[in-house]
Coordinates of C-alpha atoms in Angstrom, one line a residue:
M1 CA -34.8 19.7 56.0
T2 CA -32.8 19.7 52.8
N3 CA -31.1 16.7 51.1
K4 CA -27.7 18.0 52.3
E5 CA -28.8 18.4 55.9
L6 CA -30.4 14.9 56.0
Q7 CA -27.3 13.4 54.4
Q8 CA -25.2 14.9 57.2
L9 CA -27.5 13.3 59.8
K10 CA -27.4 9.9 57.9
E11 CA -23.6 9.9 57.9
R12 CA -23.5 10.6 61.6
Y13 CA -26.2 8.3 62.9
V14 CA -27.1 5.6 60.4
A15 CA -25.0 2.4 60.3
A16 CA -22.9 2.3 57.2
G17 CA -24.2 -1.2 56.2
A18 CA -27.8 0.1 56.3
A19 CA -27.2 3.5 54.8
S20 CA -28.3 4.2 51.2
P21 CA -25.7 5.6 48.9
N22 CA -28.4 7.8 47.5
E23 CA -28.0 11.4 48.7
Q24 CA -31.6 12.3 47.8
F25 CA -34.3 11.9 50.4
A26 CA -37.9 11.1 49.5
D27 CA -40.4 13.7 50.7
H28 CA -43.7 12.8 49.0
A29 CA -45.0 10.7 46.2
R30 CA -48.0 9.9 43.9
N31 CA -48.4 6.9 41.7
A32 CA -45.1 6.7 39.6
E33 CA -43.6 10.0 40.7
L34 CA -41.9 11.3 43.8
W35 CA -40.2 14.4 45.0
D36 CA -37.1 14.7 47.2
A37 CA -36.5 17.0 50.1
D38 CA -35.3 19.7 47.8
G39 CA -38.4 19.5 45.6
K40 CA -36.8 17.6 42.7
R41 CA -39.2 15.4 40.8
M42 CA -38.2 11.8 40.0
I43 CA -40.0 9.2 37.9
D44 CA -40.0 5.9 39.8
F45 CA -39.0 2.8 37.7
A46 CA -38.0 0.9 40.9
G47 CA -41.2 0.9 42.9
G48 CA -39.4 0.4 46.2
I49 CA -37.9 -2.8 44.7
G50 CA -41.2 -4.2 43.4
V51 CA -43.4 -3.0 46.3
L52 CA -45.6 -0.5 44.5
N53 CA -47.3 -2.3 41.6
I54 CA -50.4 -0.1 42.1
G55 CA -48.3 3.0 42.7
H56 CA -47.3 5.3 45.5
R57 CA -50.2 6.0 47.9
H58 CA -53.1 4.5 46.0
P59 CA -56.1 6.5 47.3
K60 CA -58.0 3.3 48.3
V61 CA -55.1 2.0 50.3
V62 CA -54.5 5.3 52.0
E63 CA -58.2 5.5 52.9
A64 CA -58.2 2.0 54.3
V65 CA -55.2 2.5 56.5
K66 CA -56.5 5.8 57.9
A67 CA -59.9 4.1 58.7
Q68 CA -58.0 1.3 60.5
L69 CA -56.0 3.8 62.5
D70 CA -59.2 5.1 63.9
K71 CA -60.2 1.7 65.2
L72 CA -57.3 -0.5 66.2
M73 CA -53.5 -0.4 65.7
H74 CA -52.2 -3.4 67.6
T75 CA -53.1 -6.3 69.9
C76 CA -50.7 -9.0 68.7
Q77 CA -53.0 -11.4 66.9
T78 CA -51.8 -14.4 69.0
V79 CA -53.1 -12.5 72.1
M80 CA -56.4 -11.3 70.6
P81 CA -57.1 -11.8 66.9
Y82 CA -59.0 -9.4 64.7
E83 CA -61.0 -9.4 61.6
G84 CA -58.4 -8.1 59.1
Y85 CA -56.0 -11.0 59.7
V86 CA -58.6 -13.7 59.0
K87 CA -60.1 -11.8 56.1
V88 CA -56.6 -11.6 54.4
A89 CA -56.1 -15.3 55.1
E90 CA -59.5 -16.1 53.5
K91 CA -58.7 -14.0 50.4
L92 CA -55.2 -15.4 49.9
S93 CA -56.6 -18.9 50.4
Q94 CA -59.0 -18.3 47.6
V95 CA -56.5 -16.9 45.1
A96 CA -53.2 -18.6 45.7
P97 CA -52.7 -21.6 43.4
V98 CA -51.4 -24.1 46.0
R99 CA -52.5 -27.7 46.1
G100 CA -55.8 -28.4 47.8
H101 CA -57.4 -26.2 50.5
A102 CA -55.0 -23.5 51.5
K103 CA -54.2 -22.0 54.9
V104 CA -52.3 -18.9 55.7
M105 CA -49.8 -17.4 58.1
L106 CA -49.0 -13.7 57.9
A107 CA -45.6 -12.2 58.7
N108 CA -43.8 -8.9 58.2
S109 CA -41.3 -9.3 55.4
G110 CA -40.3 -11.6 52.6
A111 CA -37.3 -13.0 54.5
E112 CA -39.6 -13.7 57.5
A113 CA -42.0 -15.5 55.1
L114 CA -39.2 -17.7 53.8
E115 CA -37.9 -18.5 57.3
N116 CA -41.4 -19.6 58.3
A117 CA -41.9 -21.6 55.1
L118 CA -38.8 -23.6 55.9
K119 CA -39.9 -24.1 59.5
I120 CA -43.3 -25.4 58.3
A121 CA -41.7 -27.6 55.6
R122 CA -39.4 -29.2 58.2
A123 CA -42.4 -29.8 60.5
A124 CA -44.5 -31.3 57.8
T125 CA -41.8 -33.6 56.4
G126 CA -39.7 -34.4 59.4
K127 CA -36.7 -33.6 57.2
T128 CA -34.1 -30.8 57.4
N129 CA -32.3 -30.1 54.0
V130 CA -33.4 -27.4 51.6
I131 CA -32.3 -27.0 47.9
C132 CA -32.2 -23.6 46.4
F133 CA -30.8 -22.2 43.1
D134 CA -27.9 -20.2 41.8
G135 CA -28.9 -16.5 41.5
G136 CA -31.8 -16.8 43.9
Y137 CA -32.5 -14.2 46.5
H138 CA -34.6 -14.9 49.6
G139 CA -33.6 -12.3 52.2
R140 CA -31.1 -11.1 54.7
T141 CA -31.8 -13.2 57.8
F142 CA -29.3 -15.9 58.5
M143 CA -31.3 -18.8 57.0
T144 CA -32.3 -16.8 54.0
M145 CA -28.7 -15.5 53.5
A146 CA -27.6 -19.1 53.4
M147 CA -30.3 -19.8 50.8
N148 CA -29.3 -16.9 48.6
G149 CA -27.5 -17.9 45.4
K150 CA -25.1 -14.9 45.6
V151 CA -22.7 -14.1 48.4
A152 CA -21.8 -10.4 48.0
P153 CA -23.0 -8.1 49.4
Y154 CA -25.6 -10.1 51.5
A155 CA -23.4 -12.5 53.4
S156 CA -19.8 -11.4 52.9
D157 CA -19.1 -10.1 56.4
F158 CA -21.2 -12.3 58.7
G159 CA -19.3 -15.5 59.2
P160 CA -20.6 -19.1 58.8
M161 CA -24.1 -19.6 57.4
P162 CA -26.6 -22.2 58.6
G163 CA -26.0 -25.7 57.2
T164 CA -28.2 -28.1 55.3
V165 CA -28.7 -25.6 52.5
F166 CA -27.7 -26.9 49.0
R167 CA -27.7 -25.2 45.7
A168 CA -28.6 -26.3 42.1
P169 CA -28.2 -24.5 38.8
Y170 CA -31.0 -22.2 37.6
P171 CA -31.7 -22.4 33.8
V172 CA -30.3 -19.3 32.1
P173 CA -29.4 -20.4 28.6
Y174 CA -28.0 -16.9 27.7
H175 CA -25.3 -17.5 30.4
G176 CA -24.6 -21.1 29.4
V177 CA -27.0 -23.1 31.6
S178 CA -29.6 -24.9 29.6
E179 CA -32.8 -26.4 31.1
D180 CA -31.3 -29.9 30.6
E181 CA -28.1 -28.9 32.4
A182 CA -30.1 -27.3 35.2
L183 CA -32.1 -30.5 35.7
R184 CA -28.9 -32.6 35.5
G185 CA -27.4 -30.4 38.2
L186 CA -30.5 -30.7 40.5
K187 CA -30.5 -34.4 40.2
M188 CA -26.8 -34.5 40.9
V189 CA -27.3 -32.4 44.1
L190 CA -29.9 -35.0 45.2
K191 CA -27.3 -37.8 44.7
T192 CA -24.2 -36.1 46.0
D193 CA -25.2 -33.6 48.7
A194 CA -28.9 -33.5 49.7
N195 CA -30.2 -37.1 50.1
P196 CA -34.0 -36.9 49.3
R197 CA -34.8 -38.8 52.5
D198 CA -33.3 -35.9 54.4
T199 CA -34.5 -33.0 52.2
A200 CA -37.6 -31.1 53.2
A201 CA -38.1 -28.8 50.2
I202 CA -36.9 -27.3 47.0
V203 CA -37.3 -23.5 47.0
I204 CA -37.4 -21.6 43.7
E205 CA -38.3 -18.2 42.4
P206 CA -40.4 -18.7 39.2
V207 CA -38.7 -15.5 38.0
L208 CA -35.3 -14.7 39.5
G209 CA -35.5 -11.3 41.2
E210 CA -32.2 -10.0 42.3
G211 CA -30.6 -12.7 40.1
G212 CA -31.6 -11.0 36.9
F213 CA -35.3 -11.3 36.0
Y214 CA -34.9 -14.6 34.2
P215 CA -38.1 -16.6 34.1
A216 CA -37.9 -20.4 34.7
P217 CA -39.4 -22.4 31.8
P218 CA -42.8 -23.9 32.7
S219 CA -41.4 -27.3 31.8
F220 CA -38.6 -26.8 34.4
L221 CA -41.1 -25.9 37.1
K222 CA -43.2 -29.0 36.2
K223 CA -40.1 -31.2 36.5
I224 CA -39.4 -29.8 40.0
R225 CA -43.0 -30.6 40.9
E226 CA -42.5 -34.2 39.7
I227 CA -39.2 -34.6 41.5
C228 CA -40.7 -33.3 44.8
D229 CA -43.6 -35.7 44.4
E230 CA -41.3 -38.6 43.7
H231 CA -39.2 -38.0 46.8
G232 CA -41.7 -36.8 49.3
M233 CA -40.3 -33.2 49.3
L234 CA -42.3 -30.0 49.3
M235 CA -42.1 -27.4 46.5
I236 CA -41.9 -23.9 47.8
V237 CA -42.3 -21.0 45.4
D238 CA -40.9 -17.6 46.3
E239 CA -43.3 -15.0 44.8
V240 CA -42.0 -12.1 47.0
Q241 CA -41.0 -10.0 44.0
S242 CA -42.9 -11.7 41.2
G243 CA -46.3 -11.7 42.9
F244 CA -49.3 -9.4 42.8
G245 CA -49.5 -8.6 39.2
R246 CA -45.8 -8.1 38.3
T247 CA -45.9 -10.7 35.5
G248 CA -49.4 -10.2 34.1
K249 CA -50.9 -12.7 36.4
L250 CA -51.5 -12.5 40.1
F251 CA -48.6 -14.9 40.7
A252 CA -45.9 -15.9 38.3
I253 CA -46.3 -19.6 38.9
E254 CA -49.7 -19.4 37.2
H255 CA -47.9 -19.1 33.9
S256 CA -46.8 -22.7 34.3
G257 CA -50.0 -24.3 35.7
V258 CA -47.9 -25.8 38.5
E259 CA -49.4 -26.0 42.0
P260 CA -46.8 -25.7 44.8
D261 CA -47.2 -26.9 48.3
I262 CA -46.2 -23.5 49.8
M263 CA -45.9 -20.0 48.4
T264 CA -44.3 -17.0 50.0
M265 CA -45.4 -13.4 49.1
A266 CA -44.8 -9.9 50.3
K267 CA -43.7 -6.6 48.6
S268 CA -46.7 -5.4 46.5
M269 CA -49.1 -7.3 48.7
A270 CA -50.0 -4.1 50.6
D271 CA -48.7 -1.2 48.5
G272 CA -45.9 -0.2 50.9
M273 CA -47.2 -1.4 54.2
P274 CA -45.0 -4.1 55.8
I275 CA -46.7 -7.5 55.5
S276 CA -45.9 -10.9 54.0
A277 CA -47.7 -14.3 53.8
I278 CA -47.0 -18.0 53.8
V279 CA -49.8 -19.8 51.9
G280 CA -49.8 -23.6 51.7
T281 CA -51.8 -26.8 51.7
D282 CA -53.8 -27.0 54.9
K283 CA -52.2 -30.3 56.2
V284 CA -48.7 -28.8 55.5
M285 CA -49.5 -25.5 57.2
D286 CA -51.0 -27.2 60.2
A287 CA -48.0 -29.5 60.8
S288 CA -46.3 -27.6 63.5
G289 CA -47.5 -27.4 67.1
P290 CA -49.5 -24.8 69.0
N291 CA -48.0 -21.4 69.2
S292 CA -45.0 -22.5 67.0
L293 CA -45.6 -19.7 64.4
G294 CA -46.1 -16.0 64.9
G295 CA -44.5 -12.8 66.0
T296 CA -45.4 -9.6 67.8
Y297 CA -46.3 -7.6 64.7
T298 CA -47.2 -10.3 62.2
G299 CA -50.2 -9.4 60.1
S300 CA -50.8 -6.0 61.9
P301 CA -54.2 -4.5 61.6
T302 CA -53.0 -1.6 59.5
A303 CA -51.1 -3.8 57.1
C304 CA -54.0 -6.2 56.8
A305 CA -56.3 -3.2 55.9
A306 CA -53.9 -2.2 53.2
A307 CA -53.6 -5.7 51.8
L308 CA -57.4 -6.0 51.6
A309 CA -57.6 -2.7 49.9
V310 CA -54.9 -3.8 47.4
M311 CA -56.9 -6.9 46.5
E312 CA -60.0 -4.8 45.9
V313 CA -58.1 -2.5 43.7
F314 CA -56.9 -5.5 41.6
E315 CA -60.6 -6.5 41.0
E316 CA -62.0 -3.0 40.5
E317 CA -59.3 -1.5 38.3
D318 CA -58.3 -4.5 36.2
I319 CA -54.7 -4.4 37.4
L320 CA -53.8 -7.7 35.7
G321 CA -55.1 -6.4 32.4
K322 CA -53.1 -3.2 32.8
S323 CA -50.1 -5.3 33.7
Q324 CA -50.3 -7.2 30.5
V325 CA -50.7 -4.0 28.4
L326 CA -47.6 -2.6 30.1
G327 CA -45.6 -5.7 29.5
N328 CA -46.4 -5.5 25.8
K329 CA -45.3 -1.9 25.7
L330 CA -42.0 -2.7 27.3
A331 CA -41.4 -5.7 25.0
K332 CA -41.9 -3.5 22.0
R333 CA -39.6 -0.8 23.2
F334 CA -36.9 -3.2 24.3
A335 CA -36.9 -4.9 20.9
Q336 CA -36.2 -1.4 19.3
W337 CA -33.3 -0.9 21.8
Q338 CA -31.8 -4.3 21.0
E339 CA -31.9 -3.5 17.3
K340 CA -30.6 0.0 17.8
F341 CA -27.8 -0.5 20.3
D342 CA -25.0 -3.1 19.9
H343 CA -24.5 -3.3 23.7
V344 CA -28.2 -4.1 24.5
D345 CA -29.0 -7.8 24.3
N346 CA -31.1 -10.5 25.7
V347 CA -34.1 -8.3 26.3
R348 CA -36.9 -10.2 28.1
N349 CA -40.1 -9.8 30.0
L350 CA -42.8 -11.8 31.6
G351 CA -45.5 -9.2 31.7
P352 CA -43.9 -6.0 33.0
M353 CA -41.3 -8.0 35.0
A354 CA -38.9 -6.9 32.4
A355 CA -35.1 -6.5 31.9
I356 CA -32.4 -5.8 29.4
E357 CA -28.8 -6.9 29.5
L358 CA -25.8 -4.6 28.8
V359 CA -22.8 -6.4 27.1
T360 CA -19.6 -5.6 25.2
D361 CA -21.5 -6.4 21.9
K362 CA -23.9 -8.9 20.5
H363 CA -21.0 -11.1 19.3
D364 CA -19.0 -11.6 22.5
C365 CA -21.9 -10.9 24.9
E366 CA -19.6 -10.3 27.8
P367 CA -21.4 -8.7 30.8
R368 CA -20.7 -5.0 31.3
A369 CA -21.6 -4.0 34.9
D370 CA -19.8 -0.7 34.3
L371 CA -22.3 0.2 31.6
A372 CA -25.2 -0.7 33.9
A373 CA -23.8 1.6 36.5
K374 CA -23.4 4.4 33.9
V375 CA -27.0 4.0 32.7
T376 CA -28.5 4.1 36.2
G377 CA -26.3 7.0 37.1
Y378 CA -27.4 8.9 34.0
A379 CA -31.0 8.1 34.8
K380 CA -30.7 9.5 38.3
E381 CA -29.1 12.7 37.1
H382 CA -32.0 13.2 34.7
G383 CA -34.9 12.5 37.1
L384 CA -35.4 8.7 36.9
I385 CA -35.0 6.0 39.5
L386 CA -33.7 2.9 37.8
L387 CA -32.1 -0.3 39.3
S388 CA -29.6 -2.8 38.1
C389 CA -29.4 -6.4 39.2
G390 CA -28.2 -9.8 38.1
M391 CA -25.3 -12.2 38.9
Y392 CA -23.0 -10.1 36.8
G393 CA -24.5 -6.7 37.7
N394 CA -25.2 -5.9 34.1
T395 CA -29.0 -6.2 34.0
I396 CA -31.3 -3.2 34.1
R397 CA -34.6 -4.1 35.6
F398 CA -37.9 -2.3 35.3
L399 CA -40.3 -2.2 38.2
M400 CA -42.5 0.9 37.5
P401 CA -46.0 0.8 38.9
V402 CA -48.5 -1.0 36.7
T403 CA -50.7 2.1 37.1
I404 CA -48.1 4.4 35.6
E405 CA -49.6 7.1 33.3
D406 CA -48.7 6.7 29.6
E407 CA -47.0 10.1 29.4
V408 CA -44.9 9.4 32.5
L409 CA -43.9 6.0 31.2
E410 CA -42.8 7.5 27.9
E411 CA -40.8 10.2 29.7
G412 CA -39.0 7.6 31.7
L413 CA -38.4 5.3 28.8
Q414 CA -36.9 8.2 26.8
I415 CA -34.5 8.9 29.6
V416 CA -33.4 5.2 29.5
E417 CA -33.0 5.4 25.7
D418 CA -30.9 8.6 26.0
A419 CA -28.8 6.9 28.7
L420 CA -28.2 3.9 26.4
A421 CA -27.2 6.2 23.6
S422 CA -24.8 8.0 25.9
T423 CA -22.9 4.7 26.6
D424 CA -23.0 3.4 23.0

C-alpha cells in the first residue's frame, strides 16, 4: 500500500491520541536508513527514540529472534520459565553498576519498569513517597505520568494523577538552575512536602531524555546518593533512554561512579524488541512477596533472545568504543555550528547522547521552539528523521545508531547544517 492509502486507513481507524502526525509509513530498514511505503529513503537520526543504538535489524539480533521462533514463543515465565529469561537476568546482574549483588525483573516497556521499580522500593522501605525532577520523563502509565516533570502532552487530558509524587529542580545552569540551587530545592522538598520518613525513593535520569539531553553533574548524583543514604531512601536511576551505549558507556550513571539501589532500562536493550528491566540490590529486589511482580508477556522468549544478542554485539563489535568516537565527531561538528550560526547555542553531548539548542541569539538566549520545528520539518523534506525535545521545545536531539556508516552520518549532518542555514 502507498503512504496515501495507509494515511487514509490511519485517519479512519487509529485513535487520534495515538496517531502519528507523520504521513510517511515505514516499509523496511537497515542500520541507519529506512524506506517508506512509497520507496523514499530516509536517514534515521531518531532511532525509534533511542531504541536502535546498534541500528535497524542488526543481523545477529535478527538471526537470534528467528532461531527463537523455531523453538518457543510464549509460556508466561511465571507459569513455566525458560533459559532466555534467566540468562538475561544473569548478564544484567553482571554489568549493571548497582550496589552489591544484583537481581533482575524483566518487563515490557520503560514505563512498566518504572512502575515496578516504585512497587519494589515501597516494599523494601515500607514508605510511599517518591521524589522526581523537573523535566524528567518516565512514561505514560498513570504513576509515571505523575512522575513526569512536564504536563503537556502526556497528562493534559487524563484527570487527577496519583498522589505522593513530589518534584525537585534538575540542574540546568543554562536555564537558570545551578547545581547548588537544585540541591537547595531538593532539600526544601524533603522539608516541606516529602518527609524522609515517608519517602521511599528519589528517581532521576542521569541525562534528561525528553527534558532536553542535559547531563546531571557527577557531583549532583553523588549528593543524591548521600541524601538517600542519610534518610534511608532508595536511589533509582532511570536509564531507559541513556542506557546501552548511548553516552559512551553501557550506562550513563557510570560516568559518575555512583552506585544506585535500582536501575531501570529498556529501549536499546533489545534493538527494537519490546523488553525492559529492573535491576537492583538483591535484598531490595526480594522485598515483595511471592507472585507480587510479573506480567503475561514480561521477558518474552523472543525479546530475551534479542537482548542476549545485543549484549554479544556490544562485546564483539566494540560498540562502546564506536559510541565514544561518534560522540567526538558530533561534538566537533556542533562546535562549528555554534560558531557559525547565531541561533545555535548550548551545544552539548555525553558521548553521542547529543543536542543543540535553538535560540533568538547568543545574547538573549530565548528558546525558539518555532525554529526547532522548522529545522525538523526541513530535515524531513530532505530525507532525514530528526527529533526535537526539551522543556521549551527548542532542543534538537541526535539519536542516530552508534553503528551508522561515516558517509551516511555526514550526509545527515549536512542536511541539519543546511536546515540551520535556512533558518538563520
